[in-house]
Amino acid sequence: MSAMITVSENLTFSLTNKKFSYVFRVSPERLIEHLYYGGTLQNPEQVSIHHLRTQRETSSVFEGHQHLNLSGMPQEFPSFGTSDYRFPALHGRNADGNTIFSLQYKKHKIVKEKPRLKKLPSARGGDSETLVITLEDTLHKLEVELFYTIYADYGVLVRSAKFKNKSKVEIQLQHAFSSALDLPPAEYEILHLHGTWAREFNAERVAMPKGRFVIDSARGTSSAAHNPFIAVMQKGTTEDYGRVYGTTLIYSGNFALSLETGEFEDVRLLAGINPFNFHWRLKPGKKFCTPEALHVYADKGLRSMTHLWHDFIREKISPPKFKNMPRPTYLNTWEAAYFDVDENKVLHLADRAVDVGVDMLVLDDGWFEGRRDDTSSLGDWRADKARFPSGIPALAAKVKAKGLKFGIWFEPEMVNPDSQLFKDHPDWAIQVPGRKSSLGRNQLTLDLSRDEVIDYLYGQIDDILSCGDIDYVKWDMNRNMTEVGSGALSRNRQREVSHRYMLGLYNLLERLTTQYPDVLFENCASGGNRFDLGMLSYMPQGWISDMCDPIGRLDIINGASYLYPLDVTAAYIGPSPNHQNGRVSSIQTRFLAGVFCAARGISLNETDIDAHKDELVQFMALAKSTAQDMVGGRFDRLMKNENEVCWQYTSRDEQTVYVAYFHILSAPNLPFRRALLIGLDPEGYYTPVDGGVSYGGDMLMQNGLPLPYVTTSHVSDKVRYMDKGDFSSHLFTFRKTAS
Ligand code: GLA
C-alpha cells in the first residue's frame, strides 16, 4: 500500500486516500497553515496557497511579518490575540496572567498504529496512518500535539489535540478544541439536528450567516437540543448533488460545534468541548487530551456523506462484537405497564412474548427497592422484595426457561433524594454549597467524577449481571445537570466537573462492557438526549426517542440517519392512541416506521397484545426473518415532503431491497408518485417477494418504482393502493433474481 501521508521537503503535509485529500504546510513563519480539504488530488503538494499574502487595509501584521495577517490565514489550530480575531481553538491563561499563546511547528511523526485515547472512547485503527504534529509556545512552554488519522478505506479524518504543560507553572485552558477547519470563502449552507424530548433529530438547513453560528450543550449531556453533528454544504446541496463537509465528535458531554464567517469570508469550524463554563488547570508536567472529532468530505450530496458516516461508524466506532449481528426482538414492559410491574405480570408478559414470537423480555423501570413511581429509589439497585420476591436472577432464569432472552433497565448515574443511597452518601450527588439543587424528574445526578461512586455503581450492576442470565441492559439517563459542582474537587477546579464526569462515565462503561462482553447494551437518555458516538462506542444500539407514534418517529429516524447507521437504532410498536401525542395508527404503520431499525419490538399490555395477536405474530415474524438484513446494509432517504416519506434499505449482500413508503394525510386526486431507487445492479432483476412482475434494476433506478396510490375507492387490479385513510404505509421487498 502506498503511503497515505506524505511530507515534502519544505514541510507540506498531505493526507490522501481514494476518498479525499487534506493538505497543510509549515509556513515560513513556522505556523501551520491549512491549504486544502476536498476530493482526492493526484499531486497534493501542488496545491496553491489560497491565502494570498498581500496588503489588507488596516489589518494587524503578525509579529512583524510583512503582509501576514492571521485573521485571513487558514490555520490548523488557531490561537487568539496575535492578529487573528476569530474564535480560537486554543485559548487560556498563561503564567503571566494574559491569554496570548503563539503556537509554532516543532516536529512531526507518522505512526502506523492509530493511538487510542486513554480515558476517552476513540475510533479504532486498522489500515490507517496517523500524523502527529507537535506545536509549541516557546515562551510559556505549552506543547500541543495535533493528531490526524487517515484510513485506506474510509472517508473519515479523525482529529484530536493533546496539550502538555512543559513549564514549571500552571496553565489554564479555556478553549481546548479537538479540531479546527478553516474553509475557503464560498456560499455555504448549514445542516444540523435540533430538538427536544420526543422530538429529537429535526433537520434544519440555514444559510451560513456572517458572524458565528454555534450548536452546543451546557447540560452535561450531548443532548436532544442539538445532536453533536453539523454539515457545511455547498449552497443548493441535495441528496445527490453538492459538496458537503460533515463533522461530529466522539463525546457525550458539553460540546460545541462553532462556525464563524470571518471578515474576509473564510469559514472557521471548531469542534470539541464547549468552552463555555469549562476551565481546566494544567499543572506542570500534566497532559490534557481532547475527545476525537471526525470529519468527512463528500462530493455527491448528503447521501454520499451519509454513506461515509455509516460505513465508518459500523466499522470503527460500534463495539465490534455486535457488528452485523442480528438483534433480538423484544417486549419492553414500559408502555405495557409503566411502574406497575411485578414478577407475575412480567411472567405473563413473557408468555405473551412467546405467543407472538418475540425473542426477549425487557424489564424496564420499576423493579428495584421501593420504586413505584418516579419519586424515589434511584440508586438502590436491589430488587423490590414485595414485588419481585425471588429476585432478579431467579426471574431472569424463569423468563429464560420460556425460551426467551432477558433484559433489564438501569439508570445508574442518578439518585433520588428519597433513596437509601442518598441517605448514606448525600455528598455523592452533583451539587454546589449553599444552593438548593434543582431536581429533574425528582432526581439528582451522581458525581461520576468520584472514583468511589464509579466503584459503587460497578458493584451494584455487577451484582445483577453476574448471575449470567442477563442478555441486555437498557442504560438510561433522565435529566440534564444543574448546579454542577463536586465536593471532591477543590474550589478552583469546579469548572472541570462536567468533563471529569464524562471520564468517570466512560471508565464505568469500559469496565462493565469488558467484564460483560456478551451483554447487549442499549443507550437511552429520555430517548435521544445523549445519542452520540461516545455512548455508541460502548453500546451497539440506542433508544433514539421516546416518541413511539410512527408519524412522529419518521422525522426522528430520517434526521438521525444523516449521521447514524440504523444498525444503532431501536424502535418498538407502542400503544394506540399513542401515549406521547395521542395519535391513532395501525399496527402496520407502527411497525413499518421502525422497520429498518436494527432492534425492533413491542411495548403493549396484555389486552392490546391479545387484541392484535395475529398482526403482531406476522410483524414479529417479519422482524425475525429480516433481522440479519437490518444490520450492515445501506440506508437511503428517497423522498421526504410534508406528507410522504420513502426510504430504501438494501441488505449487505445486496440480494434484498426494501422500500418503505409512508403517506401521512389522505386526500383526493393526489399525484401518482414514483421513487427512484438507488445503487441497484442496472443489469439485475428485482422480483417482489409477494409476487408480481420483476423489474430491471435500471428501470427501478431510472423510471422508478410506482408507489401505492392513496384513494378511498379501489377500482383497478393494476394499481397498488395504500390502506384507506390517514397514516398509511407500505413495505416493498424485492429479491435480486436472474431474470
Ligand atoms: C425514560 C426512557 C423510557 C423509559 C423510562 C423509564 O423516559 O426513555 O424509555 O425507560 O425512562 O422511567
GROMACS .gro file of C-alpha atoms and ligand atoms in nm, residues 197 332 334 339 364-365 371 374 409 411 441 474 476 478 524-527 543 545-546 572, ligand 1:
model
   34
  197TRP     CA    1  -3.772   1.531   2.435
  332ASN     CA    2  -4.041  -0.395   2.678
  334TRP     CA    3  -4.250   0.033   2.989
  339PHE     CA    4  -4.413   0.129   3.711
  364ASP     CA    5  -3.791  -0.156   3.224
  365ASP     CA    6  -3.817   0.089   3.514
  371ARG     CA    7  -3.970   0.220   4.309
  374ASP     CA    8  -4.054   0.833   3.959
  409TRP     CA    9  -3.327  -0.134   3.277
  411GLU     CA   10  -3.041   0.439   3.534
  441ARG     CA   11  -3.772   1.408   3.722
  474LYS     CA   12  -3.105  -0.058   2.882
  476ASP     CA   13  -3.093   0.526   3.084
  478ASN     CA   14  -3.315   1.102   3.250
  524CYS     CA   15  -3.103   0.576   2.631
  525ALA     CA   16  -3.137   0.924   2.782
  526SER     CA   17  -3.510   1.001   2.792
  527GLY     CA   18  -3.483   0.872   2.435
  543TRP     CA   19  -3.325   0.410   2.209
  545SER     CA   20  -3.653   0.868   2.110
  546ASP     CA   21  -3.947   0.818   2.345
  572TYR     CA   22  -4.100  -0.073   1.901
  740GLA     C1   23  -3.705   0.713   3.001
  740GLA     C2   24  -3.689   0.622   2.883
  740GLA     C3   25  -3.811   0.535   2.869
  740GLA     C4   26  -3.832   0.456   2.994
  740GLA     C5   27  -3.840   0.549   3.113
  740GLA     C6   28  -3.843   0.472   3.241
  740GLA     O1   29  -3.806   0.806   2.979
  740GLA     O2   30  -3.664   0.695   2.768
  740GLA     O3   31  -3.798   0.450   2.757
  740GLA     O4   32  -3.726   0.365   3.009
  740GLA     O5   33  -3.730   0.638   3.118
  740GLA     O6   34  -3.851   0.555   3.352
   0.00000   0.00000   0.00000
